[in-house]
């Protein structure tokens, strides 16, 4: 196997590794998947990948210092806190309603799943710092003799890995959704809402520290 093929596999695996940890995006994908099936879950992940692409582009073009300015980070933190708090509280509030599925599916927080995923990912400056550290390091690992097209291609391999894992999450949640009863979905929805509130609390802590 050639070094280039090994690099492709390495960067795809890196993308999968970046997508595996449970965070606000995965919690939102799980919540949407249990309540709406594959497409709402998948669109949340697709929106998050679109934000990841922007972060990747910023790092690739060397524009990362802009997002490290304190006012920019404070603005992103504030919007992220409001977004996660709103999603978390409305989710927990509606999780144990009499008819949880119709109530949740009609809730405004379930509309526009693509943009929900996009905003959650984009307005978390720690998501950018993660990309700055991991992706920046990955770029440095590419031989300097490699052309720009090679670096761009390998960068998209990272996104391909993230997309593959998000597809796995959306399919898995959709499949298990058909195997569980409404009471289980209520508890899963409640836990996901609590997790979103927990992440908003973490952002508040960082904002005040």
JSON list of C-alpha atoms in Angstrom, two decimals:
[
{"chain": "A", "resi": 1, "resn": "UNK", "atom": "CA", "xyz": [0.00, 0.00, 0.00]},
{"chain": "A", "resi": 2, "resn": "UNK", "atom": "CA", "xyz": [1.39, 3.42, -0.98]},
{"chain": "A", "resi": 3, "resn": "UNK", "atom": "CA", "xyz": [2.20, 6.16, 1.50]},
{"chain": "A", "resi": 4, "resn": "UNK", "atom": "CA", "xyz": [-0.55, 8.31, -0.03]},
{"chain": "A", "resi": 5, "resn": "UNK", "atom": "CA", "xyz": [-3.21, 5.63, 0.53]},
{"chain": "A", "resi": 6, "resn": "UNK", "atom": "CA", "xyz": [-2.01, 5.21, 4.10]},
{"chain": "A", "resi": 7, "resn": "UNK", "atom": "CA", "xyz": [-2.33, 8.97, 4.57]},
{"chain": "A", "resi": 8, "resn": "UNK", "atom": "CA", "xyz": [-5.91, 8.88, 3.23]},
{"chain": "A", "resi": 9, "resn": "UNK", "atom": "CA", "xyz": [-6.84, 6.11, 5.67]},
{"chain": "A", "resi": 10, "resn": "UNK", "atom": "CA", "xyz": [-5.07, 7.94, 8.51]},
{"chain": "A", "resi": 11, "resn": "UNK", "atom": "CA", "xyz": [-6.99, 11.18, 7.89]},
{"chain": "A", "resi": 12, "resn": "UNK", "atom": "CA", "xyz": [-10.35, 9.39, 7.54]},
{"chain": "A", "resi": 13, "resn": "UNK", "atom": "CA", "xyz": [-9.70, 7.60, 10.84]},
{"chain": "A", "resi": 14, "resn": "UNK", "atom": "CA", "xyz": [-8.72, 10.95, 12.36]},
{"chain": "A", "resi": 15, "resn": "UNK", "atom": "CA", "xyz": [-12.06, 12.39, 11.26]},
{"chain": "A", "resi": 16, "resn": "UNK", "atom": "CA", "xyz": [-13.91, 9.46, 12.80]},
{"chain": "A", "resi": 17, "resn": "UNK", "atom": "CA", "xyz": [-11.93, 9.91, 16.03]},
{"chain": "A", "resi": 18, "resn": "UNK", "atom": "CA", "xyz": [-12.87, 13.59, 16.13]},
{"chain": "A", "resi": 19, "resn": "UNK", "atom": "CA", "xyz": [-16.56, 12.72, 15.71]},
{"chain": "A", "resi": 20, "resn": "UNK", "atom": "CA", "xyz": [-16.81, 9.88, 18.24]},
{"chain": "A", "resi": 21, "resn": "UNK", "atom": "CA", "xyz": [-16.81, 11.83, 21.58]},
{"chain": "A", "resi": 22, "resn": "UNK", "atom": "CA", "xyz": [-20.27, 12.63, 22.96]},
{"chain": "A", "resi": 23, "resn": "UNK", "atom": "CA", "xyz": [-20.86, 16.37, 22.93]},
{"chain": "A", "resi": 24, "resn": "UNK", "atom": "CA", "xyz": [-23.76, 18.76, 22.31]},
{"chain": "A", "resi": 25, "resn": "UNK", "atom": "CA", "xyz": [-23.93, 17.84, 18.62]},
{"chain": "A", "resi": 26, "resn": "UNK", "atom": "CA", "xyz": [-24.16, 14.11, 19.27]},
{"chain": "A", "resi": 27, "resn": "UNK", "atom": "CA", "xyz": [-26.73, 14.67, 22.03]},
{"chain": "A", "resi": 28, "resn": "UNK", "atom": "CA", "xyz": [-28.83, 16.75, 19.65]},
{"chain": "A", "resi": 29, "resn": "UNK", "atom": "CA", "xyz": [-28.48, 14.09, 16.94]},
{"chain": "A", "resi": 30, "resn": "UNK", "atom": "CA", "xyz": [-29.61, 11.40, 19.40]},
{"chain": "A", "resi": 31, "resn": "UNK", "atom": "CA", "xyz": [-32.53, 13.51, 20.59]},
{"chain": "A", "resi": 32, "resn": "UNK", "atom": "CA", "xyz": [-33.69, 14.31, 17.07]},
{"chain": "A", "resi": 33, "resn": "UNK", "atom": "CA", "xyz": [-33.18, 10.73, 15.94]},
{"chain": "A", "resi": 34, "resn": "UNK", "atom": "CA", "xyz": [-35.30, 9.24, 18.70]},
{"chain": "A", "resi": 35, "resn": "UNK", "atom": "CA", "xyz": [-38.08, 11.72, 18.10]},
{"chain": "A", "resi": 36, "resn": "UNK", "atom": "CA", "xyz": [-37.95, 12.20, 14.34]},
{"chain": "A", "resi": 37, "resn": "UNK", "atom": "CA", "xyz": [-35.97, 9.39, 12.81]},
{"chain": "A", "resi": 38, "resn": "UNK", "atom": "CA", "xyz": [-32.96, 9.38, 10.49]},
{"chain": "A", "resi": 39, "resn": "UNK", "atom": "CA", "xyz": [-33.33, 12.64, 8.58]},
{"chain": "A", "resi": 40, "resn": "UNK", "atom": "CA", "xyz": [-33.58, 15.14, 11.47]},
{"chain": "A", "resi": 41, "resn": "UNK", "atom": "CA", "xyz": [-30.61, 13.45, 13.14]},
{"chain": "A", "resi": 42, "resn": "UNK", "atom": "CA", "xyz": [-28.58, 13.37, 9.95]},
{"chain": "A", "resi": 43, "resn": "UNK", "atom": "CA", "xyz": [-29.33, 17.03, 9.15]},
{"chain": "A", "resi": 44, "resn": "UNK", "atom": "CA", "xyz": [-28.05, 18.12, 12.58]},
{"chain": "A", "resi": 45, "resn": "UNK", "atom": "CA", "xyz": [-24.81, 16.28, 11.87]},
{"chain": "A", "resi": 46, "resn": "UNK", "atom": "CA", "xyz": [-24.61, 17.76, 8.38]},
{"chain": "A", "resi": 47, "resn": "UNK", "atom": "CA", "xyz": [-25.03, 21.26, 9.80]},
{"chain": "A", "resi": 48, "resn": "UNK", "atom": "CA", "xyz": [-22.24, 20.61, 12.30]},
{"chain": "A", "resi": 49, "resn": "UNK", "atom": "CA", "xyz": [-19.96, 19.34, 9.52]},
{"chain": "A", "resi": 50, "resn": "UNK", "atom": "CA", "xyz": [-20.62, 22.56, 7.60]},
{"chain": "A", "resi": 51, "resn": "UNK", "atom": "CA", "xyz": [-19.41, 24.54, 10.62]},
{"chain": "A", "resi": 52, "resn": "UNK", "atom": "CA", "xyz": [-16.41, 22.21, 10.89]},
{"chain": "A", "resi": 53, "resn": "UNK", "atom": "CA", "xyz": [-15.60, 23.00, 7.27]},
{"chain": "A", "resi": 54, "resn": "UNK", "atom": "CA", "xyz": [-15.55, 26.71, 8.08]},
{"chain": "A", "resi": 55, "resn": "UNK", "atom": "CA", "xyz": [-13.21, 26.14, 11.03]},
{"chain": "A", "resi": 56, "resn": "UNK", "atom": "CA", "xyz": [-10.99, 23.94, 8.87]},
{"chain": "A", "resi": 57, "resn": "UNK", "atom": "CA", "xyz": [-10.89, 26.60, 6.15]},
{"chain": "A", "resi": 58, "resn": "UNK", "atom": "CA", "xyz": [-9.97, 29.27, 8.70]},
{"chain": "A", "resi": 59, "resn": "UNK", "atom": "CA", "xyz": [-7.05, 27.18, 9.97]},
{"chain": "A", "resi": 60, "resn": "UNK", "atom": "CA", "xyz": [-5.99, 26.18, 6.45]},
{"chain": "A", "resi": 61, "resn": "UNK", "atom": "CA", "xyz": [-5.90, 29.80, 5.27]},
{"chain": "A", "resi": 62, "resn": "UNK", "atom": "CA", "xyz": [-4.04, 30.95, 8.37]},
{"chain": "A", "resi": 63, "resn": "UNK", "atom": "CA", "xyz": [-6.89, 33.16, 9.63]},
{"chain": "A", "resi": 64, "resn": "UNK", "atom": "CA", "xyz": [-7.10, 31.55, 13.07]},
{"chain": "A", "resi": 65, "resn": "UNK", "atom": "CA", "xyz": [-5.81, 34.61, 15.00]},
{"chain": "A", "resi": 66, "resn": "UNK", "atom": "CA", "xyz": [-9.10, 36.40, 14.21]},
{"chain": "A", "resi": 67, "resn": "UNK", "atom": "CA", "xyz": [-11.15, 33.83, 16.13]},
{"chain": "A", "resi": 68, "resn": "UNK", "atom": "CA", "xyz": [-8.77, 34.06, 19.06]},
{"chain": "A", "resi": 69, "resn": "UNK", "atom": "CA", "xyz": [-9.67, 37.69, 19.77]},
{"chain": "A", "resi": 70, "resn": "UNK", "atom": "CA", "xyz": [-11.41, 37.97, 23.13]},
{"chain": "A", "resi": 71, "resn": "UNK", "atom": "CA", "xyz": [-14.52, 39.90, 21.90]},
{"chain": "A", "resi": 72, "resn": "UNK", "atom": "CA", "xyz": [-15.09, 37.32, 19.14]},
{"chain": "A", "resi": 73, "resn": "UNK", "atom": "CA", "xyz": [-14.77, 34.42, 21.58]},
{"chain": "A", "resi": 74, "resn": "UNK", "atom": "CA", "xyz": [-17.10, 36.10, 24.11]},
{"chain": "A", "resi": 75, "resn": "UNK", "atom": "CA", "xyz": [-19.72, 36.63, 21.41]},
{"chain": "A", "resi": 76, "resn": "UNK", "atom": "CA", "xyz": [-19.49, 33.02, 20.28]},
{"chain": "A", "resi": 77, "resn": "UNK", "atom": "CA", "xyz": [-19.67, 31.78, 23.88]},
{"chain": "A", "resi": 78, "resn": "UNK", "atom": "CA", "xyz": [-22.72, 33.90, 24.66]},
{"chain": "A", "resi": 79, "resn": "UNK", "atom": "CA", "xyz": [-24.64, 32.70, 21.59]},
{"chain": "A", "resi": 80, "resn": "UNK", "atom": "CA", "xyz": [-23.65, 29.12, 22.29]},
{"chain": "A", "resi": 81, "resn": "UNK", "atom": "CA", "xyz": [-24.85, 29.37, 25.90]},
{"chain": "A", "resi": 82, "resn": "UNK", "atom": "CA", "xyz": [-28.24, 30.77, 24.87]},
{"chain": "A", "resi": 83, "resn": "UNK", "atom": "CA", "xyz": [-28.69, 28.15, 22.15]},
{"chain": "A", "resi": 84, "resn": "UNK", "atom": "CA", "xyz": [-27.78, 25.15, 24.31]},
{"chain": "A", "resi": 85, "resn": "UNK", "atom": "CA", "xyz": [-29.75, 26.41, 27.31]},
{"chain": "A", "resi": 86, "resn": "UNK", "atom": "CA", "xyz": [-32.85, 26.93, 25.20]},
{"chain": "A", "resi": 87, "resn": "UNK", "atom": "CA", "xyz": [-32.63, 23.52, 23.56]},
{"chain": "A", "resi": 88, "resn": "UNK", "atom": "CA", "xyz": [-31.93, 21.79, 26.87]},
{"chain": "A", "resi": 89, "resn": "UNK", "atom": "CA", "xyz": [-34.69, 23.43, 28.89]},
{"chain": "A", "resi": 90, "resn": "UNK", "atom": "CA", "xyz": [-37.38, 23.04, 26.22]},
{"chain": "A", "resi": 91, "resn": "UNK", "atom": "CA", "xyz": [-36.36, 19.41, 25.71]},
{"chain": "A", "resi": 92, "resn": "UNK", "atom": "CA", "xyz": [-36.57, 18.55, 29.42]},
{"chain": "A", "resi": 93, "resn": "UNK", "atom": "CA", "xyz": [-39.80, 20.50, 29.82]},
{"chain": "A", "resi": 94, "resn": "UNK", "atom": "CA", "xyz": [-41.51, 18.55, 27.06]},
{"chain": "A", "resi": 95, "resn": "UNK", "atom": "CA", "xyz": [-39.87, 15.16, 27.67]},
{"chain": "A", "resi": 96, "resn": "UNK", "atom": "CA", "xyz": [-42.54, 13.95, 30.09]},
{"chain": "A", "resi": 97, "resn": "UNK", "atom": "CA", "xyz": [-45.59, 15.53, 28.59]},
{"chain": "A", "resi": 98, "resn": "UNK", "atom": "CA", "xyz": [-48.65, 13.31, 28.18]},
{"chain": "A", "resi": 99, "resn": "UNK", "atom": "CA", "xyz": [-47.92, 12.69, 24.53]},
{"chain": "A", "resi": 100, "resn": "UNK", "atom": "CA", "xyz": [-44.20, 13.26, 24.29]},
{"chain": "A", "resi": 101, "resn": "UNK", "atom": "CA", "xyz": [-43.69, 12.46, 20.61]},
{"chain": "A", "resi": 102, "resn": "UNK", "atom": "CA", "xyz": [-46.30, 14.82, 19.10]},
{"chain": "A", "resi": 103, "resn": "UNK", "atom": "CA", "xyz": [-45.35, 17.52, 21.61]},
{"chain": "A", "resi": 104, "resn": "UNK", "atom": "CA", "xyz": [-41.64, 17.29, 20.90]},
{"chain": "A", "resi": 105, "resn": "UNK", "atom": "CA", "xyz": [-42.04, 16.97, 17.17]},
{"chain": "A", "resi": 106, "resn": "UNK", "atom": "CA", "xyz": [-44.15, 20.13, 17.07]},
{"chain": "A", "resi": 107, "resn": "UNK", "atom": "CA", "xyz": [-41.79, 22.07, 19.33]},
{"chain": "A", "resi": 108, "resn": "UNK", "atom": "CA", "xyz": [-39.98, 24.98, 17.70]},
{"chain": "A", "resi": 109, "resn": "UNK", "atom": "CA", "xyz": [-36.61, 23.66, 18.89]},
{"chain": "A", "resi": 110, "resn": "UNK", "atom": "CA", "xyz": [-37.05, 20.76, 16.46]},
{"chain": "A", "resi": 111, "resn": "UNK", "atom": "CA", "xyz": [-37.38, 22.95, 13.42]},
{"chain": "A", "resi": 112, "resn": "UNK", "atom": "CA", "xyz": [-34.47, 23.58, 11.05]},
{"chain": "A", "resi": 113, "resn": "UNK", "atom": "CA", "xyz": [-32.23, 20.74, 12.27]},
{"chain": "A", "resi": 114, "resn": "UNK", "atom": "CA", "xyz": [-29.47, 21.67, 9.80]},
{"chain": "A", "resi": 115, "resn": "UNK", "atom": "CA", "xyz": [-29.17, 25.21, 11.13]},
{"chain": "A", "resi": 116, "resn": "UNK", "atom": "CA", "xyz": [-29.44, 24.03, 14.73]},
{"chain": "A", "resi": 117, "resn": "UNK", "atom": "CA", "xyz": [-26.42, 21.76, 14.24]},
{"chain": "A", "resi": 118, "resn": "UNK", "atom": "CA", "xyz": [-24.60, 24.50, 12.35]},
{"chain": "A", "resi": 119, "resn": "UNK", "atom": "CA", "xyz": [-25.09, 27.13, 15.04]},
{"chain": "A", "resi": 120, "resn": "UNK", "atom": "CA", "xyz": [-24.27, 24.80, 17.95]},
{"chain": "A", "resi": 121, "resn": "UNK", "atom": "CA", "xyz": [-20.99, 23.82, 16.29]},
{"chain": "A", "resi": 122, "resn": "UNK", "atom": "CA", "xyz": [-20.11, 27.28, 14.97]},
{"chain": "A", "resi": 123, "resn": "UNK", "atom": "CA", "xyz": [-20.79, 29.20, 18.17]},
{"chain": "A", "resi": 124, "resn": "UNK", "atom": "CA", "xyz": [-18.63, 27.00, 20.36]},
{"chain": "A", "resi": 125, "resn": "UNK", "atom": "CA", "xyz": [-15.12, 28.53, 20.36]},
{"chain": "A", "resi": 126, "resn": "UNK", "atom": "CA", "xyz": [-13.77, 25.38, 21.99]},
{"chain": "A", "resi": 127, "resn": "UNK", "atom": "CA", "xyz": [-14.79, 23.51, 18.87]},
{"chain": "A", "resi": 128, "resn": "UNK", "atom": "CA", "xyz": [-12.52, 25.87, 16.94]},
{"chain": "A", "resi": 129, "resn": "UNK", "atom": "CA", "xyz": [-9.67, 25.43, 19.42]},
{"chain": "A", "resi": 130, "resn": "UNK", "atom": "CA", "xyz": [-10.07, 21.69, 18.99]},
{"chain": "A", "resi": 131, "resn": "UNK", "atom": "CA", "xyz": [-9.75, 22.07, 15.23]},
{"chain": "A", "resi": 132, "resn": "UNK", "atom": "CA", "xyz": [-6.86, 24.49, 15.62]},
{"chain": "A", "resi": 133, "resn": "UNK", "atom": "CA", "xyz": [-4.93, 21.98, 17.73]},
{"chain": "A", "resi": 134, "resn": "UNK", "atom": "CA", "xyz": [-5.78, 18.68, 16.03]},
{"chain": "A", "resi": 135, "resn": "UNK", "atom": "CA", "xyz": [-6.17, 19.79, 12.42]},
{"chain": "A", "resi": 136, "resn": "UNK", "atom": "CA", "xyz": [-3.29, 22.23, 12.67]},
{"chain": "A", "resi": 137, "resn": "UNK", "atom": "CA", "xyz": [-1.10, 19.41, 13.91]},
{"chain": "A", "resi": 138, "resn": "UNK", "atom": "CA", "xyz": [-2.35, 17.11, 11.15]},
{"chain": "A", "resi": 139, "resn": "UNK", "atom": "CA", "xyz": [-1.40, 19.67, 8.52]},
{"chain": "A", "resi": 140, "resn": "UNK", "atom": "CA", "xyz": [2.09, 19.86, 9.96]},
{"chain": "A", "resi": 141, "resn": "UNK", "atom": "CA", "xyz": [2.40, 16.07, 9.66]},
{"chain": "A", "resi": 142, "resn": "UNK", "atom": "CA", "xyz": [1.95, 16.24, 5.88]},
{"chain": "A", "resi": 143, "resn": "UNK", "atom": "CA", "xyz": [5.37, 16.30, 4.15]},
{"chain": "A", "resi": 144, "resn": "UNK", "atom": "CA", "xyz": [6.32, 19.80, 3.08]},
{"chain": "A", "resi": 145, "resn": "UNK", "atom": "CA", "xyz": [7.03, 18.46, -0.40]},
{"chain": "A", "resi": 146, "resn": "UNK", "atom": "CA", "xyz": [3.32, 17.67, -0.87]},
{"chain": "A", "resi": 147, "resn": "UNK", "atom": "CA", "xyz": [1.38, 20.06, -3.06]},
{"chain": "A", "resi": 148, "resn": "UNK", "atom": "CA", "xyz": [-1.56, 22.16, -1.95]},
{"chain": "A", "resi": 149, "resn": "UNK", "atom": "CA", "xyz": [-4.02, 19.86, -3.73]},
{"chain": "A", "resi": 150, "resn": "UNK", "atom": "CA", "xyz": [-2.76, 16.92, -1.67]},
{"chain": "A", "resi": 151, "resn": "UNK", "atom": "CA", "xyz": [-3.26, 18.87, 1.55]},
{"chain": "A", "resi": 152, "resn": "UNK", "atom": "CA", "xyz": [-6.78, 19.90, 0.47]},
{"chain": "A", "resi": 153, "resn": "UNK", "atom": "CA", "xyz": [-7.64, 16.31, -0.45]},
{"chain": "A", "resi": 154, "resn": "UNK", "atom": "CA", "xyz": [-6.40, 14.94, 2.87]},
{"chain": "A", "resi": 155, "resn": "UNK", "atom": "CA", "xyz": [-8.30, 17.69, 4.70]},
{"chain": "A", "resi": 156, "resn": "UNK", "atom": "CA", "xyz": [-11.52, 16.55, 3.05]},
{"chain": "A", "resi": 157, "resn": "UNK", "atom": "CA", "xyz": [-10.70, 13.02, 4.18]},
{"chain": "A", "resi": 158, "resn": "UNK", "atom": "CA", "xyz": [-11.09, 14.29, 7.76]},
{"chain": "A", "resi": 159, "resn": "UNK", "atom": "CA", "xyz": [-14.54, 15.63, 6.91]},
{"chain": "A", "resi": 160, "resn": "UNK", "atom": "CA", "xyz": [-15.36, 12.33, 5.20]},
{"chain": "A", "resi": 161, "resn": "UNK", "atom": "CA", "xyz": [-14.53, 10.50, 8.44]},
{"chain": "A", "resi": 162, "resn": "UNK", "atom": "CA", "xyz": [-16.80, 12.83, 10.43]},
{"chain": "A", "resi": 163, "resn": "UNK", "atom": "CA", "xyz": [-19.63, 12.36, 7.94]},
{"chain": "A", "resi": 164, "resn": "UNK", "atom": "CA", "xyz": [-19.26, 8.56, 8.07]},
{"chain": "A", "resi": 165, "resn": "UNK", "atom": "CA", "xyz": [-19.53, 8.56, 11.85]},
{"chain": "A", "resi": 166, "resn": "UNK", "atom": "CA", "xyz": [-22.50, 10.92, 11.82]},
{"chain": "A", "resi": 167, "resn": "UNK", "atom": "CA", "xyz": [-24.23, 8.61, 9.36]},
{"chain": "A", "resi": 168, "resn": "UNK", "atom": "CA", "xyz": [-23.54, 5.74, 11.72]},
{"chain": "A", "resi": 169, "resn": "UNK", "atom": "CA", "xyz": [-25.08, 7.66, 14.64]},
{"chain": "A", "resi": 170, "resn": "UNK", "atom": "CA", "xyz": [-28.16, 8.68, 12.63]},
{"chain": "A", "resi": 171, "resn": "UNK", "atom": "CA", "xyz": [-28.76, 5.14, 11.34]},
{"chain": "A", "resi": 172, "resn": "UNK", "atom": "CA", "xyz": [-28.15, 3.57, 14.76]},
{"chain": "A", "resi": 173, "resn": "UNK", "atom": "CA", "xyz": [-30.51, 5.92, 16.58]},
{"chain": "A", "resi": 174, "resn": "UNK", "atom": "CA", "xyz": [-33.16, 5.48, 13.89]},
{"chain": "A", "resi": 175, "resn": "UNK", "atom": "CA", "xyz": [-32.88, 1.69, 14.14]},
{"chain": "A", "resi": 176, "resn": "UNK", "atom": "CA", "xyz": [-33.11, 1.60, 17.93]},
{"chain": "A", "resi": 177, "resn": "UNK", "atom": "CA", "xyz": [-35.97, 4.08, 17.81]},
{"chain": "A", "resi": 178, "resn": "UNK", "atom": "CA", "xyz": [-38.14, 1.42, 16.23]},
{"chain": "A", "resi": 179, "resn": "UNK", "atom": "CA", "xyz": [-37.28, -1.04, 19.02]},
{"chain": "A", "resi": 180, "resn": "UNK", "atom": "CA", "xyz": [-38.13, 1.06, 22.07]},
{"chain": "A", "resi": 181, "resn": "UNK", "atom": "CA", "xyz": [-41.38, 2.29, 23.57]},
{"chain": "A", "resi": 182, "resn": "UNK", "atom": "CA", "xyz": [-42.47, 5.85, 24.23]},
{"chain": "A", "resi": 183, "resn": "UNK", "atom": "CA", "xyz": [-41.40, 5.75, 27.87]},
{"chain": "A", "resi": 184, "resn": "UNK", "atom": "CA", "xyz": [-37.81, 4.94, 26.86]},
{"chain": "A", "resi": 185, "resn": "UNK", "atom": "CA", "xyz": [-37.84, 7.75, 24.32]},
{"chain": "A", "resi": 186, "resn": "UNK", "atom": "CA", "xyz": [-38.99, 10.11, 27.07]},
{"chain": "A", "resi": 187, "resn": "UNK", "atom": "CA", "xyz": [-36.03, 9.19, 29.26]},
{"chain": "A", "resi": 188, "resn": "UNK", "atom": "CA", "xyz": [-33.54, 9.39, 26.40]},
{"chain": "A", "resi": 189, "resn": "UNK", "atom": "CA", "xyz": [-34.93, 12.79, 25.44]},
{"chain": "A", "resi": 190, "resn": "UNK", "atom": "CA", "xyz": [-34.71, 13.98, 29.04]},
{"chain": "A", "resi": 191, "resn": "UNK", "atom": "CA", "xyz": [-31.11, 12.81, 29.41]},
{"chain": "A", "resi": 192, "resn": "UNK", "atom": "CA", "xyz": [-30.17, 14.50, 26.13]},
{"chain": "A", "resi": 193, "resn": "UNK", "atom": "CA", "xyz": [-31.78, 17.74, 27.34]},
{"chain": "A", "resi": 194, "resn": "UNK", "atom": "CA", "xyz": [-29.89, 17.53, 30.64]},
{"chain": "A", "resi": 195, "resn": "UNK", "atom": "CA", "xyz": [-26.66, 16.98, 28.72]},
{"chain": "A", "resi": 196, "resn": "UNK", "atom": "CA", "xyz": [-27.27, 20.08, 26.59]},
{"chain": "A", "resi": 197, "resn": "UNK", "atom": "CA", "xyz": [-27.86, 22.13, 29.75]},
{"chain": "A", "resi": 198, "resn": "UNK", "atom": "CA", "xyz": [-24.69, 20.64, 31.20]},
{"chain": "A", "resi": 199, "resn": "UNK", "atom": "CA", "xyz": [-22.66, 21.80, 28.21]},
{"chain": "A", "resi": 200, "resn": "UNK", "atom": "CA", "xyz": [-24.19, 25.27, 28.45]},
{"chain": "A", "resi": 201, "resn": "UNK", "atom": "CA", "xyz": [-23.12, 25.32, 32.11]},
{"chain": "A", "resi": 202, "resn": "UNK", "atom": "CA", "xyz": [-19.58, 24.44, 31.05]},
{"chain": "A", "resi": 203, "resn": "UNK", "atom": "CA", "xyz": [-19.59, 27.36, 28.61]},
{"chain": "A", "resi": 204, "resn": "UNK", "atom": "CA", "xyz": [-20.88, 29.69, 31.34]},
{"chain": "A", "resi": 205, "resn": "UNK", "atom": "CA", "xyz": [-18.03, 28.54, 33.60]},
{"chain": "A", "resi": 206, "resn": "UNK", "atom": "CA", "xyz": [-15.52, 29.30, 30.84]},
{"chain": "A", "resi": 207, "resn": "UNK", "atom": "CA", "xyz": [-17.16, 32.67, 30.18]},
{"chain": "A", "resi": 208, "resn": "UNK", "atom": "CA", "xyz": [-16.83, 33.69, 33.82]},
{"chain": "A", "resi": 209, "resn": "UNK", "atom": "CA", "xyz": [-13.37, 32.25, 34.39]}
]
